[in-house]
PDB file of C-alpha atoms in Angstrom:
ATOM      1  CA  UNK A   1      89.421 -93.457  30.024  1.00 76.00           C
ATOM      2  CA  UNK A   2      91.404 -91.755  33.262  1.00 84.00           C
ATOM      3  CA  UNK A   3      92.113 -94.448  35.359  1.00 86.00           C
ATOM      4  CA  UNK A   4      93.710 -94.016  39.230  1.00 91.00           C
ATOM      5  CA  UNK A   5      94.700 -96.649  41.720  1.00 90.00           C
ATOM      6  CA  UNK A   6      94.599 -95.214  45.176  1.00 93.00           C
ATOM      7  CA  UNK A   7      96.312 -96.972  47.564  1.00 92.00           C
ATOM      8  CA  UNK A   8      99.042 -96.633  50.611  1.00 92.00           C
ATOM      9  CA  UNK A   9      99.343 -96.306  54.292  1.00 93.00           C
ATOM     10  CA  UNK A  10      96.593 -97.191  56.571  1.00 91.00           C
ATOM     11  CA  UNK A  11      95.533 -93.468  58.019  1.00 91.00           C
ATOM     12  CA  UNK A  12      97.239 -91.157  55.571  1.00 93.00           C
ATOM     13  CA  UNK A  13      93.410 -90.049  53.739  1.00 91.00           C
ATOM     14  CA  UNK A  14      92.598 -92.496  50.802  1.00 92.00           C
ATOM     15  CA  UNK A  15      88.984 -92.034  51.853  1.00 90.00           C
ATOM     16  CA  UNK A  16      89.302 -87.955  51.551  1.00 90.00           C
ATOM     17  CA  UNK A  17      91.021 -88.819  48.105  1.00 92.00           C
ATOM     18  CA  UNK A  18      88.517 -91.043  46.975  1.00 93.00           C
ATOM     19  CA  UNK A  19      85.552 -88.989  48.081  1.00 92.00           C
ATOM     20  CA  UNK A  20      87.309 -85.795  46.819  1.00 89.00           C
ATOM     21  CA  UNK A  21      87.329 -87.659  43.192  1.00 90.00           C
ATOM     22  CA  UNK A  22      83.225 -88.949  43.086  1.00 91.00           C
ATOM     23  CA  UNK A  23      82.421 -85.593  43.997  1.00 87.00           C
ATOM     24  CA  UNK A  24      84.572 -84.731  41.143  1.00 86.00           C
ATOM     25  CA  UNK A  25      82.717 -87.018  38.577  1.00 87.00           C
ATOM     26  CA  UNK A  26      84.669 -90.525  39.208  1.00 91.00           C
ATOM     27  CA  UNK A  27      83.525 -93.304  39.038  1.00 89.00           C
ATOM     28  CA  UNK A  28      85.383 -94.887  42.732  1.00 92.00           C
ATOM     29  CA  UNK A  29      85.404 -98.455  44.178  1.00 89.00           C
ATOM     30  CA  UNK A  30      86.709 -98.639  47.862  1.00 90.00           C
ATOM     31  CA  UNK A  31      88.428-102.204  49.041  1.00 84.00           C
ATOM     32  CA  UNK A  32      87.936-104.204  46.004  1.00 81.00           C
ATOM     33  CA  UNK A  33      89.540-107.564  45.343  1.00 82.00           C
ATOM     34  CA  UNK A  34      92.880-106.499  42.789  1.00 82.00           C
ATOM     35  CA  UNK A  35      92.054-110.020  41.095  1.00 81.00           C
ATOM     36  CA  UNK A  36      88.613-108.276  39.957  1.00 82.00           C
ATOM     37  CA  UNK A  37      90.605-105.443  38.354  1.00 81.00           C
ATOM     38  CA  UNK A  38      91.123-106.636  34.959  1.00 79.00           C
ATOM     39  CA  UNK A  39      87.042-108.116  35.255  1.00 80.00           C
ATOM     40  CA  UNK A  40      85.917-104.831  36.007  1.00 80.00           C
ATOM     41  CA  UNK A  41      87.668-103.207  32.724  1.00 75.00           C
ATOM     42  CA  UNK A  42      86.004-105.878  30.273  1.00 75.00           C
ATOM     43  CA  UNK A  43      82.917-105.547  32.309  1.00 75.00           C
ATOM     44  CA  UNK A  44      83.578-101.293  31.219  1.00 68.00           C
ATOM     45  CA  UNK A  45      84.454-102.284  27.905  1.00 64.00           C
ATOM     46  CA  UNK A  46      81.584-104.527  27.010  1.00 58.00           C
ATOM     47  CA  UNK A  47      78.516-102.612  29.076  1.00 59.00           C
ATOM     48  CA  UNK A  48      78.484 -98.912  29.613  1.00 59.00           C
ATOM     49  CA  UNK A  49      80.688 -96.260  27.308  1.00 63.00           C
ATOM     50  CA  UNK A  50      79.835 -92.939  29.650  1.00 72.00           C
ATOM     51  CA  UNK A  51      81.882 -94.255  32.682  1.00 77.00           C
ATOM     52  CA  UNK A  52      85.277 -92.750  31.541  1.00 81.00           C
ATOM     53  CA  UNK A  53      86.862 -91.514  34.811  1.00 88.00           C
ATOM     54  CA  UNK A  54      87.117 -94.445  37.265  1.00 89.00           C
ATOM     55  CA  UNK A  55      89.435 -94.287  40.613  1.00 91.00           C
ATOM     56  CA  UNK A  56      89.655 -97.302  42.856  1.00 89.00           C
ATOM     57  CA  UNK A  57      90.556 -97.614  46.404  1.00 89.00           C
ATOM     58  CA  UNK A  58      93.046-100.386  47.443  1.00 86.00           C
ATOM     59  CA  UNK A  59      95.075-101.075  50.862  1.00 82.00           C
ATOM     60  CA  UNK A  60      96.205-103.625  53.472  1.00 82.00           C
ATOM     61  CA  UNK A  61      92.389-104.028  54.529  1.00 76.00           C
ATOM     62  CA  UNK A  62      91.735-106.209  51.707  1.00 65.00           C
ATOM     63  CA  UNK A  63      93.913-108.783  53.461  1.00 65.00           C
ATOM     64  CA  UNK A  64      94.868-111.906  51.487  1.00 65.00           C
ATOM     65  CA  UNK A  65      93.283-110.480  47.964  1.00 64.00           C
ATOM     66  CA  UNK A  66      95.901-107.337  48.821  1.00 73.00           C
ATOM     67  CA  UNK A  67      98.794-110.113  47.850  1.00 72.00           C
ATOM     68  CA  UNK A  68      97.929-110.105  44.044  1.00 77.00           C
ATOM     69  CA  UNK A  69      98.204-106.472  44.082  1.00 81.00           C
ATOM     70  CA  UNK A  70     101.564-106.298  42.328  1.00 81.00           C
ATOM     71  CA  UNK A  71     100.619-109.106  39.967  1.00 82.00           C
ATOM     72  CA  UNK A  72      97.577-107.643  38.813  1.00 81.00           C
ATOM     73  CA  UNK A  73      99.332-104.087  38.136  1.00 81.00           C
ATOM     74  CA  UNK A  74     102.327-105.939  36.147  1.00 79.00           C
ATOM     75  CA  UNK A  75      99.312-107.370  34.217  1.00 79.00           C
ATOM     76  CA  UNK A  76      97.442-104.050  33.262  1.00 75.00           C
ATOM     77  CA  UNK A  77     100.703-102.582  32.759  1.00 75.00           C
ATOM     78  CA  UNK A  78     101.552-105.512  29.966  1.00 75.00           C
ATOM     79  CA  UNK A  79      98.153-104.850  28.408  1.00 73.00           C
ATOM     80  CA  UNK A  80      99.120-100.979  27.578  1.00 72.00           C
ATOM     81  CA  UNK A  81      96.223-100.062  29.826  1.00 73.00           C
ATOM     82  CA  UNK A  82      96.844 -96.619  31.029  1.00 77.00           C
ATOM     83  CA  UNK A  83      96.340 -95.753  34.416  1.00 84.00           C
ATOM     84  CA  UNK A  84      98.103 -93.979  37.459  1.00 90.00           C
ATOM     85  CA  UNK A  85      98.871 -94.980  40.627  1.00 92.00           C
ATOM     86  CA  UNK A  86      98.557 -92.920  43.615  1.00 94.00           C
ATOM     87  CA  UNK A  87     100.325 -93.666  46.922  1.00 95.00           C
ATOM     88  CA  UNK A  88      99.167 -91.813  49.738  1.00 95.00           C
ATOM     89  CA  UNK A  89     101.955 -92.194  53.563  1.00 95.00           C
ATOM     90  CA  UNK A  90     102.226 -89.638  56.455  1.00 94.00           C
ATOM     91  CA  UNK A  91     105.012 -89.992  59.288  1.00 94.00           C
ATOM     92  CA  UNK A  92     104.646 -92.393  61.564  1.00 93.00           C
ATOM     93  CA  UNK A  93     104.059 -90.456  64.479  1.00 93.00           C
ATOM     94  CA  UNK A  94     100.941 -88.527  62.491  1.00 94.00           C
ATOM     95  CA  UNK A  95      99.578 -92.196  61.849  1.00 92.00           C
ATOM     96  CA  UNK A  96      99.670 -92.704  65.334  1.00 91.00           C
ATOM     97  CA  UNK A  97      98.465 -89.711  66.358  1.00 92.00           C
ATOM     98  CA  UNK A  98      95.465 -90.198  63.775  1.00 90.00           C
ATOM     99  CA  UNK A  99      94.727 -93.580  64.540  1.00 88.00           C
ATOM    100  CA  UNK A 100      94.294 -92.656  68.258  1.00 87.00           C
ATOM    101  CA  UNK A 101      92.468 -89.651  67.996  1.00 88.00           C
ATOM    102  CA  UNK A 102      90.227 -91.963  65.892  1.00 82.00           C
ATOM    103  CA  UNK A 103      90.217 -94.922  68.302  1.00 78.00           C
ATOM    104  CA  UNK A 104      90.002 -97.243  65.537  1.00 78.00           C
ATOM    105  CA  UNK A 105      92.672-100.348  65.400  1.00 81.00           C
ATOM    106  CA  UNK A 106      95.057-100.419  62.903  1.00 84.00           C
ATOM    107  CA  UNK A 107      94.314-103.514  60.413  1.00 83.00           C
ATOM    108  CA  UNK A 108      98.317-105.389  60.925  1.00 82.00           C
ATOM    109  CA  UNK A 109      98.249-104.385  64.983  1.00 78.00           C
ATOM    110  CA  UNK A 110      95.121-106.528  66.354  1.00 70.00           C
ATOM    111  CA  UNK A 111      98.108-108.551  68.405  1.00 69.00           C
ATOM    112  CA  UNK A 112     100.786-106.145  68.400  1.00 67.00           C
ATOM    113  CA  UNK A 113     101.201-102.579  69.293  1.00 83.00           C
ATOM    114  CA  UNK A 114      99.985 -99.807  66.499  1.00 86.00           C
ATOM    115  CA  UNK A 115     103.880 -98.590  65.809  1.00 88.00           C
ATOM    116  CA  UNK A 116     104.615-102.294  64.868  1.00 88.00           C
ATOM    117  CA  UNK A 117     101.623-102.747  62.483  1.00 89.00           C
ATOM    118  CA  UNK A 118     102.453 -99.532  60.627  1.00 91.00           C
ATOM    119  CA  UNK A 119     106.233-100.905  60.604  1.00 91.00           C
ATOM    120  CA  UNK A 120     105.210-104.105  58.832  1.00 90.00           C
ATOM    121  CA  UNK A 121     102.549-101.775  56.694  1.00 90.00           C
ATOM    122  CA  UNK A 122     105.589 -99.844  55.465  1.00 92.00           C
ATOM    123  CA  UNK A 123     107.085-103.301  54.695  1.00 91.00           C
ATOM    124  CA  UNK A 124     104.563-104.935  52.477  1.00 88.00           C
ATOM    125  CA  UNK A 125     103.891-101.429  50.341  1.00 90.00           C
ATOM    126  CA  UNK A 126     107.570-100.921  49.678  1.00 91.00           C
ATOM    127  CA  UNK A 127     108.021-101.837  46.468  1.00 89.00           C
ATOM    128  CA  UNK A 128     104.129-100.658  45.451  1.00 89.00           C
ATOM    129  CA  UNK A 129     105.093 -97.209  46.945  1.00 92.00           C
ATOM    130  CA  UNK A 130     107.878 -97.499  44.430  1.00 92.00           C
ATOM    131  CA  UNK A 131     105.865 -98.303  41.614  1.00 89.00           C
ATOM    132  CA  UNK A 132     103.710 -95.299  42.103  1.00 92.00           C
ATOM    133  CA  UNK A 133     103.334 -92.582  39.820  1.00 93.00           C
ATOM    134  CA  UNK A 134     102.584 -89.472  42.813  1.00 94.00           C
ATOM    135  CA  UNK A 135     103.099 -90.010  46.305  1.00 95.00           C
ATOM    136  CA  UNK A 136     101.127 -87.751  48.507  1.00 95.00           C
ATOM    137  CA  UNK A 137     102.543 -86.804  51.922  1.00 95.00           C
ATOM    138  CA  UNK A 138      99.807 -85.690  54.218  1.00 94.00           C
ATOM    139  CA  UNK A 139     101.351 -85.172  57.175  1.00 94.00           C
ATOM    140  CA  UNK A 140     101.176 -82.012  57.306  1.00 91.00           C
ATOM    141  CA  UNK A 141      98.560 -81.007  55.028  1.00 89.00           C
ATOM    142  CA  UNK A 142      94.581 -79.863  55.875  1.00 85.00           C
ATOM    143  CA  UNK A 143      91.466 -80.917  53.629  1.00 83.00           C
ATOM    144  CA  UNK A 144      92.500 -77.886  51.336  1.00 80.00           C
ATOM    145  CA  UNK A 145      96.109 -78.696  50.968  1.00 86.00           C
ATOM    146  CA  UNK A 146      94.727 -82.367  49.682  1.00 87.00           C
ATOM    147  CA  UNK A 147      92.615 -80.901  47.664  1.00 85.00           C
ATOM    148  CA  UNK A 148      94.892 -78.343  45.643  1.00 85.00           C
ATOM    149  CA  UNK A 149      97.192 -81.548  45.222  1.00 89.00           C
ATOM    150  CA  UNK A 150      94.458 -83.133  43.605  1.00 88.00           C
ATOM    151  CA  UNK A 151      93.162 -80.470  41.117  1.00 86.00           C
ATOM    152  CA  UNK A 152      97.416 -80.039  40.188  1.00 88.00           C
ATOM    153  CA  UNK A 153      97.143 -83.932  39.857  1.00 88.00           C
ATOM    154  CA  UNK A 154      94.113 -84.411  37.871  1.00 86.00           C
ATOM    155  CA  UNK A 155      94.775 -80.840  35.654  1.00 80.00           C
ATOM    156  CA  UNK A 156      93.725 -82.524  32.604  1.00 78.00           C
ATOM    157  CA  UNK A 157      90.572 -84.002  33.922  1.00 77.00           C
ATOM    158  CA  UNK A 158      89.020 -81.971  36.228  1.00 76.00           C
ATOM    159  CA  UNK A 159      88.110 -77.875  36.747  1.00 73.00           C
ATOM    160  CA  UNK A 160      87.912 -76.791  40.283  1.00 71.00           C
ATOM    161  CA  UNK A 161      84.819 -76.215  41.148  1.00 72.00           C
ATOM    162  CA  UNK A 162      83.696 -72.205  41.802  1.00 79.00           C
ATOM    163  CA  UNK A 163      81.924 -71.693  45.049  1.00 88.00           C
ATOM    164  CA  UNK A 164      78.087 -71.228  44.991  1.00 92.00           C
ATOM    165  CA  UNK A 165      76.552 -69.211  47.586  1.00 95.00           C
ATOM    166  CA  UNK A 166      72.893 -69.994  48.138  1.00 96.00           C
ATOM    167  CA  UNK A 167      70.732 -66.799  49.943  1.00 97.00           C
ATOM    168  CA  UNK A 168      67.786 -67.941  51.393  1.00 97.00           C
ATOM    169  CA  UNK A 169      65.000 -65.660  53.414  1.00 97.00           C
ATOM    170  CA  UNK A 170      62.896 -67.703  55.901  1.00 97.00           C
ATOM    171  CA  UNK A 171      60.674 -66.757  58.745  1.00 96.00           C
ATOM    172  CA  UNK A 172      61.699 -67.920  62.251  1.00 96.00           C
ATOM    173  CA  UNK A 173      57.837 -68.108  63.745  1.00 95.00           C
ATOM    174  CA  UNK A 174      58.267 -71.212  60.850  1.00 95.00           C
ATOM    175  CA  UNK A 175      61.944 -72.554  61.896  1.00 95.00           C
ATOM    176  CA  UNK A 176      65.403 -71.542  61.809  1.00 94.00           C
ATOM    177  CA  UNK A 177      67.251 -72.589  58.845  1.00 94.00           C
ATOM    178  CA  UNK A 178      69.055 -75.899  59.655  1.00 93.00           C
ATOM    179  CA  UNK A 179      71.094 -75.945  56.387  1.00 93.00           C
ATOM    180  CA  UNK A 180      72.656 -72.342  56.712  1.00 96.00           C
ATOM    181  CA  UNK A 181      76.411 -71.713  57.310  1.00 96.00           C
ATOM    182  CA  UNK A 182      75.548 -68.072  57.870  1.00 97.00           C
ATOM    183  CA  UNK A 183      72.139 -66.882  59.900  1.00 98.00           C
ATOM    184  CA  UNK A 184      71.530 -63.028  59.818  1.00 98.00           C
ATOM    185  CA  UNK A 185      68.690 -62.052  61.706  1.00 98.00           C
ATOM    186  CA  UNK A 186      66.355 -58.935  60.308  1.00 98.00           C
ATOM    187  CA  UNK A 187      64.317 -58.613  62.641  1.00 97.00           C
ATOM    188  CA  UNK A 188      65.585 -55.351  64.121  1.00 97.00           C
ATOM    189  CA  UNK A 189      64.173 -53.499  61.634  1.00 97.00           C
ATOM    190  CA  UNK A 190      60.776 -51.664  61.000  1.00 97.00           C
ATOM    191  CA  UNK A 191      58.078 -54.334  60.019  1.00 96.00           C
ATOM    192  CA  UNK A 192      55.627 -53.534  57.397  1.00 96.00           C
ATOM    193  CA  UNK A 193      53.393 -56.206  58.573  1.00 94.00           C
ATOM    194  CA  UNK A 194      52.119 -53.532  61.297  1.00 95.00           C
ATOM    195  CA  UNK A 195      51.028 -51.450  58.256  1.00 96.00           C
ATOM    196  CA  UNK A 196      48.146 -52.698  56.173  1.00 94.00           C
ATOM    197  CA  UNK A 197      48.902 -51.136  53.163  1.00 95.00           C
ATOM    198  CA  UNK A 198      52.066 -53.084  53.017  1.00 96.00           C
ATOM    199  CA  UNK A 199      51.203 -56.122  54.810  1.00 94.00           C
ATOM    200  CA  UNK A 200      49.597 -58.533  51.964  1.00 94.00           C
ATOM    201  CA  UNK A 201      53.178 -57.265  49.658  1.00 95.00           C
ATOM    202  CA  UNK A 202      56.212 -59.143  50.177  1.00 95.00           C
ATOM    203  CA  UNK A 203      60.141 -57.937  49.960  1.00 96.00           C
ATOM    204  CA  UNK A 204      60.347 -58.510  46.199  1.00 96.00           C
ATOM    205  CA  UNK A 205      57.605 -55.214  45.606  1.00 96.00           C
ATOM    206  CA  UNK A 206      58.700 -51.914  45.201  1.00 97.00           C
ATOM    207  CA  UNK A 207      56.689 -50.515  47.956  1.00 97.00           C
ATOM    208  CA  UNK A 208      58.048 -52.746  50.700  1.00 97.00           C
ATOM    209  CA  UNK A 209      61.865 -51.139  49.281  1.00 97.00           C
ATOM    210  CA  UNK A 210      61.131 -48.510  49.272  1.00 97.00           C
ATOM    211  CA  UNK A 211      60.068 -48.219  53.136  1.00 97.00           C
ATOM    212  CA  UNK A 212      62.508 -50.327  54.122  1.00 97.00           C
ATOM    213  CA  UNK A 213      64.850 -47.872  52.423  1.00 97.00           C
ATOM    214  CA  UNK A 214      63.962 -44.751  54.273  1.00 96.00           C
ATOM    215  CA  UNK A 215      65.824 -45.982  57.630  1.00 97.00           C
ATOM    216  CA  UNK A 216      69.753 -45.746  58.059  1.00 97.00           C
ATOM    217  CA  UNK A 217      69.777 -48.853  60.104  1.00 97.00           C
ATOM    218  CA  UNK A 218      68.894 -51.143  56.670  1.00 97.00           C
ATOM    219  CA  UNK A 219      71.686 -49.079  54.610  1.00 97.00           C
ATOM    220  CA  UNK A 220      74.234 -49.601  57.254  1.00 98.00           C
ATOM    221  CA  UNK A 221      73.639 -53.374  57.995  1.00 98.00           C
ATOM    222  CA  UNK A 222      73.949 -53.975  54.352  1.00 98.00           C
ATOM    223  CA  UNK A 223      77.053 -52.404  54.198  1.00 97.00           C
ATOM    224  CA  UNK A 224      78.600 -54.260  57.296  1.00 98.00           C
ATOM    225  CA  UNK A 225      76.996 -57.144  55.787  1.00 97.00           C
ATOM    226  CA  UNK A 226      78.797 -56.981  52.442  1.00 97.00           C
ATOM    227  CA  UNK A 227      82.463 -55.746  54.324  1.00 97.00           C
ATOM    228  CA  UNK A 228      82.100 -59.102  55.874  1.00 97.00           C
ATOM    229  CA  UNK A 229      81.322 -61.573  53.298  1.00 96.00           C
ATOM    230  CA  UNK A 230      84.311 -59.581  51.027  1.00 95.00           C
ATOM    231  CA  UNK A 231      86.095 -61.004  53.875  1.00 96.00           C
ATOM    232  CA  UNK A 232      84.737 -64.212  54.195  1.00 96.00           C
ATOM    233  CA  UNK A 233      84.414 -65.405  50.947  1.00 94.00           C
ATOM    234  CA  UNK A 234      88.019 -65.341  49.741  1.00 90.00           C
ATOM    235  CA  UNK A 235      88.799 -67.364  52.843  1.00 90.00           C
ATOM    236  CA  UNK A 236      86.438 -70.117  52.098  1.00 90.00           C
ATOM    237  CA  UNK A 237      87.115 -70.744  48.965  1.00 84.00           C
ATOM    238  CA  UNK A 238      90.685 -71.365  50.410  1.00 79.00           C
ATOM    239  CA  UNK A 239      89.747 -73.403  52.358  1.00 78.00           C
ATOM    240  CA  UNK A 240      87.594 -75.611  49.226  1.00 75.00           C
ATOM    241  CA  UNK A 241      84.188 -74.819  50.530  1.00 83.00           C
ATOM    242  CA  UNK A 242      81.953 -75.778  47.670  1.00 82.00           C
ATOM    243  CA  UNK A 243      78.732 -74.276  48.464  1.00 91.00           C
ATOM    244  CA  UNK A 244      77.963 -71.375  51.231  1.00 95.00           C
ATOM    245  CA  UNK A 245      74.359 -70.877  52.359  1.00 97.00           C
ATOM    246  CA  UNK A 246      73.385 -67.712  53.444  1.00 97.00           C
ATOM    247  CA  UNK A 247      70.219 -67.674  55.498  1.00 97.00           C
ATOM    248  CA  UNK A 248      68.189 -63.988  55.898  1.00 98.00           C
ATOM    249  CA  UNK A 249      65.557 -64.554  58.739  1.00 97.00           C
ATOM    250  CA  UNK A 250      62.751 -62.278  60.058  1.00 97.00           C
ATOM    251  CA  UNK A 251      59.610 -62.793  61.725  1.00 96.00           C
ATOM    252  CA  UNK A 252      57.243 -64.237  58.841  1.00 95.00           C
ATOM    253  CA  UNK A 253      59.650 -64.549  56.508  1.00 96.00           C
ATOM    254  CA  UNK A 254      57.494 -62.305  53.529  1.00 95.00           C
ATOM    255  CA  UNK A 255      58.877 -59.151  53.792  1.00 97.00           C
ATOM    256  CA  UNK A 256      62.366 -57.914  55.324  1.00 97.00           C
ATOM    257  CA  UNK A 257      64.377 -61.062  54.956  1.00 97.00           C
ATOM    258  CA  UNK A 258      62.947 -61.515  51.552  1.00 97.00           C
ATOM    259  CA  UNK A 259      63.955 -57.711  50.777  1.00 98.00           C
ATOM    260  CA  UNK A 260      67.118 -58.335  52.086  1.00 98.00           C
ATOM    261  CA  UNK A 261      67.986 -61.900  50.269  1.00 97.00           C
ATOM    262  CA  UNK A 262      66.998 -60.404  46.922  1.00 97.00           C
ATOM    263  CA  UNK A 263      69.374 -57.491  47.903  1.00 97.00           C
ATOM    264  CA  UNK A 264      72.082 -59.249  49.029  1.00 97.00           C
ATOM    265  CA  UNK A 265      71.439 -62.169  45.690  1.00 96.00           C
ATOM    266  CA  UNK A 266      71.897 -59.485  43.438  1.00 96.00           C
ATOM    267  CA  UNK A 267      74.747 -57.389  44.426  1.00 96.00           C
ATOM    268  CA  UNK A 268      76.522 -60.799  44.672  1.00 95.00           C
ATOM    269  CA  UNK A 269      75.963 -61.968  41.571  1.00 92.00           C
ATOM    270  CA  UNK A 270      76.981 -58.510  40.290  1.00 92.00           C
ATOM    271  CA  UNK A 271      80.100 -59.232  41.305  1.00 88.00           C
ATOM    272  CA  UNK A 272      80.212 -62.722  39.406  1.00 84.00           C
ATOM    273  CA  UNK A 273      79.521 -65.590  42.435  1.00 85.00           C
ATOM    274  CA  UNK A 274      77.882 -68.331  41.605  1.00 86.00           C
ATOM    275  CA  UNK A 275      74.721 -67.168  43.162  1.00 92.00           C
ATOM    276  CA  UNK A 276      71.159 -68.753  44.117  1.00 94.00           C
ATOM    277  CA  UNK A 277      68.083 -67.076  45.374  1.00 96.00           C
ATOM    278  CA  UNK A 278      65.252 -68.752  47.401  1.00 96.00           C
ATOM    279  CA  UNK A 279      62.715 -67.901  49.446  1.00 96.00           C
ATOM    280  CA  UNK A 280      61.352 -70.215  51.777  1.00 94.00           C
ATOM    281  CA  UNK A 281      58.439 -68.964  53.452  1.00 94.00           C
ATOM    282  CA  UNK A 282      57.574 -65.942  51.526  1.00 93.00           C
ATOM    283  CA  UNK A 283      54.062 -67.460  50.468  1.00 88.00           C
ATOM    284  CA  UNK A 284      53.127 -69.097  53.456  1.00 83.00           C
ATOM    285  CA  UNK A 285      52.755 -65.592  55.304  1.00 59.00           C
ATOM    286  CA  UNK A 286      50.461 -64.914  52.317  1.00 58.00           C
ATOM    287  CA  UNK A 287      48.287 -67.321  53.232  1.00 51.00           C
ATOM    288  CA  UNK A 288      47.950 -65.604  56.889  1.00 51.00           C
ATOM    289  CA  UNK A 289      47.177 -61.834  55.520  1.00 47.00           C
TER     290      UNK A 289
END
């Protein structure tokens, strides 16, 4: 079993760590009791053998339980029970900056001023922060920077995760699409709604391609379109984006965002994305023809 014990400074991102790691497969506990520590292992033991990656979250909130911290870990560590502990800090001045940006009080500074409550903070995790098998300082670092710390931490038990881009067609007469990152609007070129032949066909039939085709304006948006997401999608993976939605709107939503979703769908996964196709309004025009 991969066991982690997140704790350290009040502000410096345990919660990004420990929601970084469920999203990763862990199983993570936020604030609990130390004292329930060695419970919670026989409890693992005894019930349920598919939890084997467990992280929990521990810090100066938990008040008076916080105390047996130390005792507790001198007690695993007796029992052979492997397990690593992680000790996030950050400068001073980047707690208090944090801390007032957030508004939020720190938990040792309800009677004193924030720079003293991190000062006796620093105190009281001294010698846990010395016990600690990585310490973390995100003082400088963004989401991504946490996150590539992470995956070099956890090597051994987890695989970053590839980016999947989702391209969806919709039809704005039916709603915008809330969930997109990206929102190209088709609309600007010829409809084949206007031509009854084509009108009961949707994007995905030869015939609607093939007219579509015939105009430079669909040939050079595509290509624009593609320069930019050969831009854009190095970038967010960078930055850890984990899924990109791509939404392709036109009037209806049956014919030229549909042609261009498929379009764009397939030349991406060409090139090896992690791609999904959907079509969110396609039939519902159908119903109208």
């Amino acid at each position: 079993m991969d066991i982690y014990v997140v704790t350290g400074m009040s502000g410096a991102g345990k919660s990004s760590l420990l929601n970084f790691m469920e999203d990763n497969g862990f199983y993570c506990i936020d604030n609990m009791p130390p004292v329930l520590l060695p419970k919670f292992f026989e409890l693992i033991d005894s019930e349920n053998e598919n939890i084997n990656k467990v992280a929990f979250g521990m810090d100066i909130r938990g008040k008076e339980f916080f105390n047996d911290m130390l005792t507790v870990i001198d007690g695993l560590e007796e029992k052979n029970l492997d397990f690593k502990l992680i000790f996030l800090d950050a400068r001073d001045s980047e707690l208090i900056k944090r801390f007032n940006e957030r508004r939020r009080p720190h938990p040792l500074s309800k009677d004193g001023s924030l720079k003293d409550g991190i000062q006796k903070e620093r105190e009281i995790l001294k010698e846990l922060k010395d016990k600690s098998d990585y310490i973390i300082d995100t003082s400088s670092m963004k989401s991504s920077d946490l996150k590539d710390k992470l995956y070099e931490i956890l090597s051994n038990t987890i695989t970053r995760k590839k980016l999947t881009i989702v391209v969806e067609s919709f039809g704005f007469k039916y709603g915008i699409l809330e969930e997109a990152d990206l929102v190209f609007d088709v609309r600007f070129l010829p409809n084949p709604y206007y031509l009854d032949d084509l009108r009961p066909l949707s994007g995905l039939d030869a015939e609607i391609k093939e007219f579509l085709e015939k105009f430079d304006a669909t040939e050079e948006f595509f290509k624009k379109l593609v320069d930019m997401l050969n831009f854009l999608l190095p970038n967010y993976i960078k930055e850890g984006k984990n899924q990109l939605t791509i939404g392709m709107g036109c009037t209806g939503g049956r014919h030229r965002s549909v042609y261009m979703a498929e379009r764009l769908y397939e030349y991406l996964k060409e090139k090896k994305n992690l791609t999904v196709l959907k079509n969110r309004d396609m039939y519902k025009e159908a119903r109208n023809v």
